[in-house]
XYZ file of C-alpha atoms in Angstrom:
612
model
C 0.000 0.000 0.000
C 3.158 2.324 0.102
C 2.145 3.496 -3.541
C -0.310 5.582 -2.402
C 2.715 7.862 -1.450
C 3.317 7.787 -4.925
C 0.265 10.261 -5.724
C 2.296 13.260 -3.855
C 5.507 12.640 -4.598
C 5.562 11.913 -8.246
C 3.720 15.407 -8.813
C 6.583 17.086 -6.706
C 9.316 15.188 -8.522
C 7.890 16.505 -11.443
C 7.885 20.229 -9.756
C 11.683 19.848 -9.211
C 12.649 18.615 -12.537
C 10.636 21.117 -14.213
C 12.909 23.962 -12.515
C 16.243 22.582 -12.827
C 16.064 21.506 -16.143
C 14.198 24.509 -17.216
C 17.322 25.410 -19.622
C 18.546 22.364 -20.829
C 14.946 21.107 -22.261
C 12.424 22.569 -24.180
C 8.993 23.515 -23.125
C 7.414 20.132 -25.234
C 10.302 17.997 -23.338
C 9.458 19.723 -19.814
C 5.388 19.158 -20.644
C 5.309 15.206 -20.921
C 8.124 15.608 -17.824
C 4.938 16.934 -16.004
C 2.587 14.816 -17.441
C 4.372 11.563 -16.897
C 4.309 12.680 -13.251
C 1.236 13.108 -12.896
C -0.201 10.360 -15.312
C 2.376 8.587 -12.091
C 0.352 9.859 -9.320
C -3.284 9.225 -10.801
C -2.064 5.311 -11.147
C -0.883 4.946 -8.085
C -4.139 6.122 -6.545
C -5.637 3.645 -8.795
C -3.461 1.045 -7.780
C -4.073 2.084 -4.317
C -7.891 1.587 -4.928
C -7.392 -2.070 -5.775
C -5.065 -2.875 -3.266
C -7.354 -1.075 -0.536
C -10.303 -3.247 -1.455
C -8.349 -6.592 -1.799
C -6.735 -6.209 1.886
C -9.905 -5.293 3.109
C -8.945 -3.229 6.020
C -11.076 0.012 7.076
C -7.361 2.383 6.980
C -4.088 2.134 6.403
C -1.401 4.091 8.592
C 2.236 5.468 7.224
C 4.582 6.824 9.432
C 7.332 8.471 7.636
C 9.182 9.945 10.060
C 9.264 12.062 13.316
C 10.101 15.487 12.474
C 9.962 16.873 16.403
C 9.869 15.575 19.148
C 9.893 17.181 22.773
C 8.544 16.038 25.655
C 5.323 14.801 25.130
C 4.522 16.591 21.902
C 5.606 15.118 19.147
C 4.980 15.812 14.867
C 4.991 13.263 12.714
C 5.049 13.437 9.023
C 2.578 10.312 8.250
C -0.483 9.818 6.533
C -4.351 7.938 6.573
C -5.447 6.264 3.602
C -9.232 5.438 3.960
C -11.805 5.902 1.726
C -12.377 9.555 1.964
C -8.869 10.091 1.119
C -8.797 7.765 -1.383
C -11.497 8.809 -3.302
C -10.734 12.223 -2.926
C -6.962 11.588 -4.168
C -8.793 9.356 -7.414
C -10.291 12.852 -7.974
C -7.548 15.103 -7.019
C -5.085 13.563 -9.582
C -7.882 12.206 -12.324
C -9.370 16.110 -12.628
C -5.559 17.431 -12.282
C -4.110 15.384 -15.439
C -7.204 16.264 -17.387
C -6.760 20.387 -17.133
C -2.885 19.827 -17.049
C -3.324 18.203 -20.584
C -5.656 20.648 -21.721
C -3.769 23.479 -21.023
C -1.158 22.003 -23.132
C -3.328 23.219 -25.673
C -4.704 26.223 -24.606
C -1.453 27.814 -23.407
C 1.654 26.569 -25.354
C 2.108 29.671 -26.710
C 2.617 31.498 -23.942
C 6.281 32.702 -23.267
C 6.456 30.868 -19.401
C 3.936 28.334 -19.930
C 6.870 25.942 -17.940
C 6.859 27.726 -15.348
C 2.783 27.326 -15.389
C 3.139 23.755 -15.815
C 5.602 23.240 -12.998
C 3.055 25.169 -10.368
C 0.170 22.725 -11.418
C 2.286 19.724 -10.541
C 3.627 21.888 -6.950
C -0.457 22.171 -6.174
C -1.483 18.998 -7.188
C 1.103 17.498 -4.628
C 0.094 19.910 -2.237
C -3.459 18.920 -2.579
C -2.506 15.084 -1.545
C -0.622 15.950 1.091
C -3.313 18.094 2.286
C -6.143 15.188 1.570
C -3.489 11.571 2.954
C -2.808 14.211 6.428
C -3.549 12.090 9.591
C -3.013 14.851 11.733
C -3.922 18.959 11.711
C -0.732 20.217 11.680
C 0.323 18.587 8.723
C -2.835 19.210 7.115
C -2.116 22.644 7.949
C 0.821 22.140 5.873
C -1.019 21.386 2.894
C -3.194 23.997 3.283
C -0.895 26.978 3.645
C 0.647 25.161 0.325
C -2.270 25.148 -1.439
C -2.955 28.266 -1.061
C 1.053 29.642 -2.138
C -0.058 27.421 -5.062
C -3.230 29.304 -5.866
C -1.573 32.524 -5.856
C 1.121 31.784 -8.318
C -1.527 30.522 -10.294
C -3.714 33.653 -10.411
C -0.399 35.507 -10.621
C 0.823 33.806 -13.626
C -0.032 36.972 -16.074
C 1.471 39.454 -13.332
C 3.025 41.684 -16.474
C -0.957 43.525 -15.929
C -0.837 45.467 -12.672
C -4.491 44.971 -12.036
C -3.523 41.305 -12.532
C -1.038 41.485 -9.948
C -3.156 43.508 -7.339
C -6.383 41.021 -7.558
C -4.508 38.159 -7.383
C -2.178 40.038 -3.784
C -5.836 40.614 -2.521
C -6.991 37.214 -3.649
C -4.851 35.897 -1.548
C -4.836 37.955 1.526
C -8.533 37.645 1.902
C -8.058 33.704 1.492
C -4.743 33.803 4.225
C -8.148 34.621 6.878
C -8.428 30.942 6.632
C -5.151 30.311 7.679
C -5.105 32.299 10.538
C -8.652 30.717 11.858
C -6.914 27.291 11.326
C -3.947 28.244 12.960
C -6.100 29.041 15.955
C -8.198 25.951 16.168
C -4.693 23.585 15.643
C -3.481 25.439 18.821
C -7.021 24.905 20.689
C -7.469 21.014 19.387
C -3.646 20.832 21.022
C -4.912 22.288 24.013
C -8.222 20.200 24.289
C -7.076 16.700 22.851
C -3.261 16.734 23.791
C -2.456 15.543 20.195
C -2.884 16.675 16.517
C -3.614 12.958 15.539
C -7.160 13.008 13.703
C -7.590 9.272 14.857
C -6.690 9.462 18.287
C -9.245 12.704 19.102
C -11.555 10.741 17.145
C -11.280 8.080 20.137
C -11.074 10.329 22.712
C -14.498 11.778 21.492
C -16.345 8.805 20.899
C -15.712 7.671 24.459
C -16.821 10.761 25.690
C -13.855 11.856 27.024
C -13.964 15.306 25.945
C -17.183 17.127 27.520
C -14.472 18.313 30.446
C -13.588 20.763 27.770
C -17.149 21.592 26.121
C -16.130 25.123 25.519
C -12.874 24.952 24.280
C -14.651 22.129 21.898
C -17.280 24.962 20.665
C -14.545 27.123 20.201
C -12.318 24.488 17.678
C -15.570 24.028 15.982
C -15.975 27.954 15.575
C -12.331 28.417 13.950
C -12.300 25.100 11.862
C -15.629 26.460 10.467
C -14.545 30.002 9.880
C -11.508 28.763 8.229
C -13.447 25.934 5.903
C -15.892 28.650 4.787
C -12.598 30.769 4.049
C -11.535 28.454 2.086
C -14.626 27.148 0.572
C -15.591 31.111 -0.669
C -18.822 30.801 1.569
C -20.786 33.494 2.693
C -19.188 36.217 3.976
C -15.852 34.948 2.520
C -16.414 34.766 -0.938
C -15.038 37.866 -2.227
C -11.377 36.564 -3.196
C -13.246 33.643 -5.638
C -14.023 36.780 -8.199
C -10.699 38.285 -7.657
C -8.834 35.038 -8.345
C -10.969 34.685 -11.794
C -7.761 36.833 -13.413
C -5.207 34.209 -13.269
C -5.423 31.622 -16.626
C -8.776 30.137 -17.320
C -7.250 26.522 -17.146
C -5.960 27.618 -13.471
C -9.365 28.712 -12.575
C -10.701 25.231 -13.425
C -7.955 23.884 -10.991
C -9.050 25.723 -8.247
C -13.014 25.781 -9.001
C -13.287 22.314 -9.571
C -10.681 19.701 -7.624
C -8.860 22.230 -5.525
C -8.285 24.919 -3.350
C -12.223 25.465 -3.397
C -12.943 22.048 -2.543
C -10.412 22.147 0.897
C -13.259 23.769 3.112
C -15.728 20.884 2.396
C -12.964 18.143 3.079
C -11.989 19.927 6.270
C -15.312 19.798 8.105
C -15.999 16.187 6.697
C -12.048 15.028 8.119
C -13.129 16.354 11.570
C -16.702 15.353 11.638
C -16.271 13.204 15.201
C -15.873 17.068 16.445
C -18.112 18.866 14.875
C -20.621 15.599 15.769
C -19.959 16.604 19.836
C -21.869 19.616 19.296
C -24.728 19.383 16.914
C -25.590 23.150 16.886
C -23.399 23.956 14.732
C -24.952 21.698 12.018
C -27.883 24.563 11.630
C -25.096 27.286 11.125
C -23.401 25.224 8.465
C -27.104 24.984 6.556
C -27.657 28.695 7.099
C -23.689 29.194 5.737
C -25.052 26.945 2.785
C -28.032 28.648 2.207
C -26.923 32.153 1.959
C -24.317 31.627 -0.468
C -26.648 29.410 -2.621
C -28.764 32.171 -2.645
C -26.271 34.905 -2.856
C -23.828 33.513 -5.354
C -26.738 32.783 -7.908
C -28.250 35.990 -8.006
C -24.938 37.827 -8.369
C -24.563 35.493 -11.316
C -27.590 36.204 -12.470
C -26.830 39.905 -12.867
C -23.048 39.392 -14.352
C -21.680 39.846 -17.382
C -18.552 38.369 -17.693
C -18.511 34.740 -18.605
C -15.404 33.757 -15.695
C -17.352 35.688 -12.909
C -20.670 34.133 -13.513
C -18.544 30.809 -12.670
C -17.035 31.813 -10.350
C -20.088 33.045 -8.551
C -21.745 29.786 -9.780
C -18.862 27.944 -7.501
C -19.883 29.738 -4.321
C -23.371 28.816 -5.151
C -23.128 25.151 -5.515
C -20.041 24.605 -2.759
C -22.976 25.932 -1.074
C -25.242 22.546 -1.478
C -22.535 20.443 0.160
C -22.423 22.795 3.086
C -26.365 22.435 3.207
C -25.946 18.795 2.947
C -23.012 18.679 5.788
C -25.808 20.994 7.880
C -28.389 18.097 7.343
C -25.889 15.330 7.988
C -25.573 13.716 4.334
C -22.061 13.789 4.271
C -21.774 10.908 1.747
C -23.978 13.292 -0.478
C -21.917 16.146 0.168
C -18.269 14.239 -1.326
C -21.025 12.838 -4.427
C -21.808 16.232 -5.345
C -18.341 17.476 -4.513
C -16.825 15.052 -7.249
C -20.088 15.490 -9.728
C -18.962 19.154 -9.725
C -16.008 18.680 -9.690
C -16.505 16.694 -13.226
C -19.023 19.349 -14.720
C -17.445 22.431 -13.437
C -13.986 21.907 -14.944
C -15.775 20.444 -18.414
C -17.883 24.001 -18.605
C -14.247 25.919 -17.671
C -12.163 24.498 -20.313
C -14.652 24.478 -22.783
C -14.886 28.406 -21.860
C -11.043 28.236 -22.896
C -11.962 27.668 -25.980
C -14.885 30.208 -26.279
C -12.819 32.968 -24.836
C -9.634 31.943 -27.331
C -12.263 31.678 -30.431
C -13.379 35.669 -29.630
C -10.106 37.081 -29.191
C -10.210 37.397 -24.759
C -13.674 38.829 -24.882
C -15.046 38.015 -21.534
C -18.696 39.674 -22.062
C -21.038 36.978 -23.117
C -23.234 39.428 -24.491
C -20.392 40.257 -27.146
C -19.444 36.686 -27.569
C -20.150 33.263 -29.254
C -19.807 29.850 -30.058
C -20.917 27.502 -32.802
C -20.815 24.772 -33.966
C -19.313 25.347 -37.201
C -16.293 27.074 -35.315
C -15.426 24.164 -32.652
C -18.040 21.330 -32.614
C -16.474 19.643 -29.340
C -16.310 22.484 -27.249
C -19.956 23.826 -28.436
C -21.578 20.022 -26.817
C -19.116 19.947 -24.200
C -20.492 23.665 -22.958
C -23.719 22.843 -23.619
C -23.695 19.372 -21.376
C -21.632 21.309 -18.643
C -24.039 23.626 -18.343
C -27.116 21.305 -18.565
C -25.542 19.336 -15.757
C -24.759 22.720 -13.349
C -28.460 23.278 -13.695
C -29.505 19.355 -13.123
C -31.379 18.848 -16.056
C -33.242 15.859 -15.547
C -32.447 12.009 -16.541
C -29.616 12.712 -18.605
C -27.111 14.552 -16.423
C -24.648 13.680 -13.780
C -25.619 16.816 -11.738
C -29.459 15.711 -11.946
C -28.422 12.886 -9.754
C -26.130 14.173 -7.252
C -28.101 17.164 -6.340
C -31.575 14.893 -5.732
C -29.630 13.332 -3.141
C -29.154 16.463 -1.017
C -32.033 17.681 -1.784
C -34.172 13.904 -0.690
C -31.275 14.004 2.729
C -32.658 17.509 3.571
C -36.354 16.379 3.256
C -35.429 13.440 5.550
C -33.720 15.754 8.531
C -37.315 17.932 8.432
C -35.576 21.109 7.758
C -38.282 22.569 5.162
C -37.208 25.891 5.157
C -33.243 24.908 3.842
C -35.325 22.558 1.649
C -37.088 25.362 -0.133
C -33.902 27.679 -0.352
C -32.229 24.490 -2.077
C -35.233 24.999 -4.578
C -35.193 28.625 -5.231
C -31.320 27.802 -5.399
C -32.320 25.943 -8.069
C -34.716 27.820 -10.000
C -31.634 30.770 -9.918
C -29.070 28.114 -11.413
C -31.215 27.504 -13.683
C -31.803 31.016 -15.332
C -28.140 32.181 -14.864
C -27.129 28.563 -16.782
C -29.757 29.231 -19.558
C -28.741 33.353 -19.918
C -25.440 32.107 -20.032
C -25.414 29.495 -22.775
C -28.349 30.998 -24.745
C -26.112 33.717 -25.416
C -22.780 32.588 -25.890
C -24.004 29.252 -28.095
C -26.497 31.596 -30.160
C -25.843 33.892 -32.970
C -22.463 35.053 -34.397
C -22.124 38.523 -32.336
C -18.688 39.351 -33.404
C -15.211 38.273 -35.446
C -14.230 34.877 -34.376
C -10.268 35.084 -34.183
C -9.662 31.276 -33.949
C -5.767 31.157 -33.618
C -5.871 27.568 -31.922
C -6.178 24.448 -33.590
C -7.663 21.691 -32.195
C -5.969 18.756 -31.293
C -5.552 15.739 -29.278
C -5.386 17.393 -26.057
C -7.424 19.753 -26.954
C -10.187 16.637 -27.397
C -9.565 14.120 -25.044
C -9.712 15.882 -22.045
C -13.470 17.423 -23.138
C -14.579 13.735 -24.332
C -13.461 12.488 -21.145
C -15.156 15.329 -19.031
C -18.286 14.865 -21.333
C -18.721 11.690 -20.597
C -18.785 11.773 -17.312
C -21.030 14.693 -17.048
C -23.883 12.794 -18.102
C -25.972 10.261 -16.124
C -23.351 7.768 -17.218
C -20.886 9.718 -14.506
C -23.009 8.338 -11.617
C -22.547 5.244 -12.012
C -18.016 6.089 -11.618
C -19.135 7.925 -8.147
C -18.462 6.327 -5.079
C -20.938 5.398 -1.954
C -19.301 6.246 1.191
C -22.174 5.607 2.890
C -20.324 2.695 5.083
C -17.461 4.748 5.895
C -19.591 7.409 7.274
C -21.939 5.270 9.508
C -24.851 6.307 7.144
C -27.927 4.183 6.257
C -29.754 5.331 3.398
C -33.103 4.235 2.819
C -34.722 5.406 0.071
C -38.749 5.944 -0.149
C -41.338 6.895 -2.316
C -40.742 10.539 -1.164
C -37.178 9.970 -2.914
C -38.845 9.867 -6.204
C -41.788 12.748 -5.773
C -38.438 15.162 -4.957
C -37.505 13.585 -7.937
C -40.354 14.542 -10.170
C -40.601 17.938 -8.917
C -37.337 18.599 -9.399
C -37.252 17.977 -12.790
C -40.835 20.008 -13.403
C -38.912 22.867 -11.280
C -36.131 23.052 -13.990
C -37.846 22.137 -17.152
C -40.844 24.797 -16.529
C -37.991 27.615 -15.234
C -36.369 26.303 -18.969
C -39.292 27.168 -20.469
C -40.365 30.398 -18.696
C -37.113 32.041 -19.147
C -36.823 30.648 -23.007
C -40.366 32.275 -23.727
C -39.351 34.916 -22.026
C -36.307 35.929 -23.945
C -38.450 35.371 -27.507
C -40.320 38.285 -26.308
C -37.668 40.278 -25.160
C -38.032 40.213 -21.450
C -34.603 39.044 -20.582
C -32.623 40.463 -23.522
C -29.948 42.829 -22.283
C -31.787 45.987 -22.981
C -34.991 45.186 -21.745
C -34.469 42.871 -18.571
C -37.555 43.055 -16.850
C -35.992 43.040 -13.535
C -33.968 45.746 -14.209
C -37.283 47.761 -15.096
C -39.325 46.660 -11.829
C -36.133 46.564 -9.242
C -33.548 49.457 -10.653
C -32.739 50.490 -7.264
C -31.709 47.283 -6.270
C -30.130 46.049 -9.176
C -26.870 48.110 -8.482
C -27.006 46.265 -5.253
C -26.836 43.063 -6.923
C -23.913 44.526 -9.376
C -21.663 45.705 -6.373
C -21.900 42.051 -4.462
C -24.097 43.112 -2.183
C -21.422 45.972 -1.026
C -20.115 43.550 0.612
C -16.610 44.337 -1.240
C -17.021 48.029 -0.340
C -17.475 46.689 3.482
C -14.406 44.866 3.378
C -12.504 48.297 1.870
C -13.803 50.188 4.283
C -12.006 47.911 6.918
C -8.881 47.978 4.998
C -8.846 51.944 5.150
C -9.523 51.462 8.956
C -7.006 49.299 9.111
C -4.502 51.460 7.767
C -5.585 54.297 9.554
C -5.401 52.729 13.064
C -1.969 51.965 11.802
C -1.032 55.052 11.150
C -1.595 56.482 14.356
C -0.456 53.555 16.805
C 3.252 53.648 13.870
C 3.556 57.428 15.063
C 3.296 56.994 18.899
C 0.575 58.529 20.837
C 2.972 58.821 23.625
C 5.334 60.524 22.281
C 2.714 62.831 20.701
C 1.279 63.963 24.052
C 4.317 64.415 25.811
C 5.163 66.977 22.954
C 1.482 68.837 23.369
C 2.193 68.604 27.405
C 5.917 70.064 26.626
C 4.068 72.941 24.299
C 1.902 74.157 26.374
C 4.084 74.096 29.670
C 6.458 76.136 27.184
C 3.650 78.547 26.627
C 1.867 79.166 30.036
C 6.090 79.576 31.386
C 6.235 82.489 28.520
C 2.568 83.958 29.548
C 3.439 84.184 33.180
C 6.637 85.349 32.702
C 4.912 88.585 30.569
C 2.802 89.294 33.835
C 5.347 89.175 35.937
C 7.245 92.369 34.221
C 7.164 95.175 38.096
C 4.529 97.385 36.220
C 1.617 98.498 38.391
C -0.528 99.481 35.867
C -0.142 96.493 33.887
C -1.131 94.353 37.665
C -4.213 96.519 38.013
C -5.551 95.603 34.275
C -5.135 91.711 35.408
C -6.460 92.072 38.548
C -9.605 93.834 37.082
C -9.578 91.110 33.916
C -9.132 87.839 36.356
C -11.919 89.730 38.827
C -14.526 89.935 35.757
C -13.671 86.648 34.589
C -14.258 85.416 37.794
C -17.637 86.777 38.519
C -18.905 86.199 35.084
C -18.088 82.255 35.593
C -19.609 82.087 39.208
C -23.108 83.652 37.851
C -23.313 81.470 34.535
C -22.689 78.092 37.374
């Protein structure tokens, strides 16, 4: 089973070759360098899935090595292989090789594209270090790697200033998560006496923690606050946007198998403690449901074809934190990998819609058709049937019933009907998004890419799995989390009106735009709700919130930089200095000049006596 090591160090072997033999090897020779390892690290966790089933064993430890050790603290670098892992390594690696081929394709030309391929292989190692952790602190490793790996991703066209400055603040606002984490590590320490995820597991389940309740509560708050970091959730989404300038290939990375993905994995990794305390399952649904609901409508009222992804990714990260709030964590990972699938399909197929109109980002100024790239028109068109769950024939269809039948069962009707609105929103920015980019010719098609075979493979692969025919490739982890799934005939009514949700919200909004309600110069919502429309536009000024803090920030920094102290001893020194000088004047021998102040300090006196 010591292959499964393979999936994080054959990425990171890749990493260093990549550099040192940037100038002896061309950027075709240092590709398939990357490639190989990676192609490497998706086998082993193949290999890893056969041998895991044939020994038949619920985990497998590895103890590499002990790193510190003093006293009774000690930091080992070693790692669990169970399912979650395992499955979330298959998907890691599988997703990872597919955009890593693909962007072959889309970016060869571009001057340090090496360098771009060498930072794909550094996060995808990062990522299964991150996932095989059996303990927080090296987990925390991972993380703060991922997210070093995210930023010189976004940073990768940093010759654009305004590149450079999203992706700094990108990453700032993401480095919240960090700190959070950092925090809860040092309170799990303090609680548990040991980073080991296994060991506070047992400790847990024999109730051997409710001495420290409250410090519990507290690791549940950080972990949480740094997951929904992490995650973009609601009220942390604001660096997803931001990161959308780095290469679109990057963005499907991080949106799909990734960095995004990290939050979701957390809370599921340390489910024995969020389990202790089962109120904060309702503040994970209400997490859930407000960036469902928030991420969809700021879709809704975007133009550019990256953003409305990206906001599409905070809405639908948002089902698996609903589905974590009602307990279906083995529907939460399905839909986690079923987006994973579609997401990434819908991104690199926007490659080749944003190479095919010269960068254009506004999808009212671009297009596709078929005549100019065949494959990427069906592989945009399934991506985005499956976002919206189109019914029968899509992977998404599947995956999202089950959260939605796992809420019905836990009786919260209220998340159950925000999960439906959610859906009725995905479905009208999906359908304003493809009706206008697969529709007419708006503009000169500069197609200055040719497609080949990793241009096609990658999108056939994707494709396929997008469709129903992906379900069947998903995993059930219902055994490995202690879930029993029974499914009635309430299962299929959800269902049924699921499907008439989306089909007559297909309909509605395709009427609709034949008579000109939803075109760009005559949406209908921007006629009834114009004052709140620049609401929607400005992310609920949630942004301008967040620079208003920063000016705060730098204000409060200003002053505590310059010494107060030092200030106020100056004033003090000032005005001593002055009243010295004034008394010194009085005191000149001159009677007539002592009979004006006498008079002066008498009037003074009286007049301040009759006003009290």
């Amino acid at each position: 089973m010591s292959i499964i090591l393979g999936t994080f160090l054959f990425p990171i072997l890749g990493f260093f070759l990549s550099i040192f033999l940037k100038k002896i090897f061309n950027k075709k020779i240092l590709f398939f360098i990357g490639f190989f390892s990676l192609l490497a690290s998706f086998l082993s966790s193949l290999f890893s899935l056969y041998f895991f089933y044939k020994l038949k064993k619920h985990f497998f430890l590895f103890n590499l090595w002990n790193l510190m050790s003093v006293d009774k603290f000690k930091f080992n670098i070693s790692f669990l292989l169970d399912e979650l892992s395992l499955y979330m390594l298959i998907m890691i690696t599988g997703i990872g090789i597919i955009i890593y081929s693909f962007s072959y394709w889309y970016m060869y030309l571009e001057e340090e594209v090496t360098k771009f391929f060498s930072y794909i292989n550094l996060f995808i190692s990062s990522m299964s270090i991150l996932v095989l952790s059996d303990n927080f602190l090296l987990l925390y490793f991972g993380w703060e790697s991922v997210g070093i790996c995210s930023y010189l991703l976004v940073s990768f066209y940093n010759k654009n200033c305004k590149n450079v400055f999203y992706s700094i603040k990108s990453f700032l606002i993401s480095k919240i998560s960090d700190i959070f984490f950092l925090i809860s590590i040092l309170l799990i320490y303090y609680c548990f006496k040991t980073f080991n995820i296994i060991e506070i597991s047992k400790i847990l389940n024999l109730n051997n923690g409710y001495q420290n309740l409250f410090f519990i509560k507290l690791v549940c708050i950080f972990l949480l606050l740094s997951a929904i970091s992490k995650s973009a959730q609601f009220p942390f989404h604001t660096w997803l946007p931001y990161a959308m300038v780095g290469p679109t290939t990057a963005s499907a990375l991080i949106h799909s198998a990734t960095m995004v993905t990290s939050g979701v994995y957390l809370i599921s990794r340390a489910r024995d403690i969020f389990i202790f305390d089962n109120e904060f399952f309702f503040i994970i649904s209400l997490v859930g449901s407000a960036s469902i609901v928030l991420g969809s409508i700021l879709a809704i009222f975007n133009k550019d074809i990256k953003k409305i992804l990206a906001y599409s990714t905070i809405s639908q990260i948002g089902y698996m934190f609903l589905s974590i709030g009602a307990k279906a964590w083995n529907e939460a990972i399905l839909y986690l990998i079923s987006h994973a699938i579609f997401k990434s399909l819908i991104f690199i197929s926007t490659c080749c819609i944003i190479a095919n109109n010269k960068n254009n980002q506004n999808i009212f100024k671009i297009s596709m058709s078929k005549e100019d790239n065949i494959l990427a028109y069906f592989s945009f068109l399934i991506g985005s049937l499956s976002l919206m769950s189109f019914p029968v024939i899509t992977l998404g269809f599947y995956s999202k019933g089950e959260i939605l039948f796992k809420i019905f069962e836990s009786k919260n009707y209220l998340f159950l009907y925000i999960a439906i609105i959610g859906s009725i929103f995905t479905t009208i920015y999906t359908l304003r998004l493809f009706l206008n980019v697969l529709s007419l010719n708006k503009g000169s098609i500069s197609k200055n890419l040719h497609e080949n075979f990793f241009h096609d493979i990658p999108l056939l692969v994707l494709m396929f799995f997008s469709t129903f025919l992906g379900f069947f490739a998903i995993p059930n982890l219902s055994h490995f989390f202690c879930q029993i799934n029974k499914k009635n005939n309430f299962y299929n009514y959800l269902e049924v009106l699921s499907s008439i949700v989306t089909i007559v919200t297909f309909i509605f909004y395709f009427l609709s735009k034949k008579n000109k309600l939803f075109t760009k110069k005559n949406f209908i919502l921007e006629k009834i709700y114009t004052f709140i429309i620049p609401m929607f536009k400005k992310d609920f000024y949630i942004n301008s919130f967040y620079t208003f803090l920063e000016y705060l920030y730098v204000f409060l920094s200003k002053i505590l930089y310059k010494d107060i102290s030092k200030k106020f001893i100056s004033i003090s020194i000032f005005f001593i200095k002055f009243f010295n000088k004034l008394f010194l004047e009085f005191h000149c021998g001159s009677l007539k000049r002592y009979i004006i102040i006498f008079f002066v300090v008498l009037v003074f006196t009286t007049t301040l006596i009759m006003f009290i």
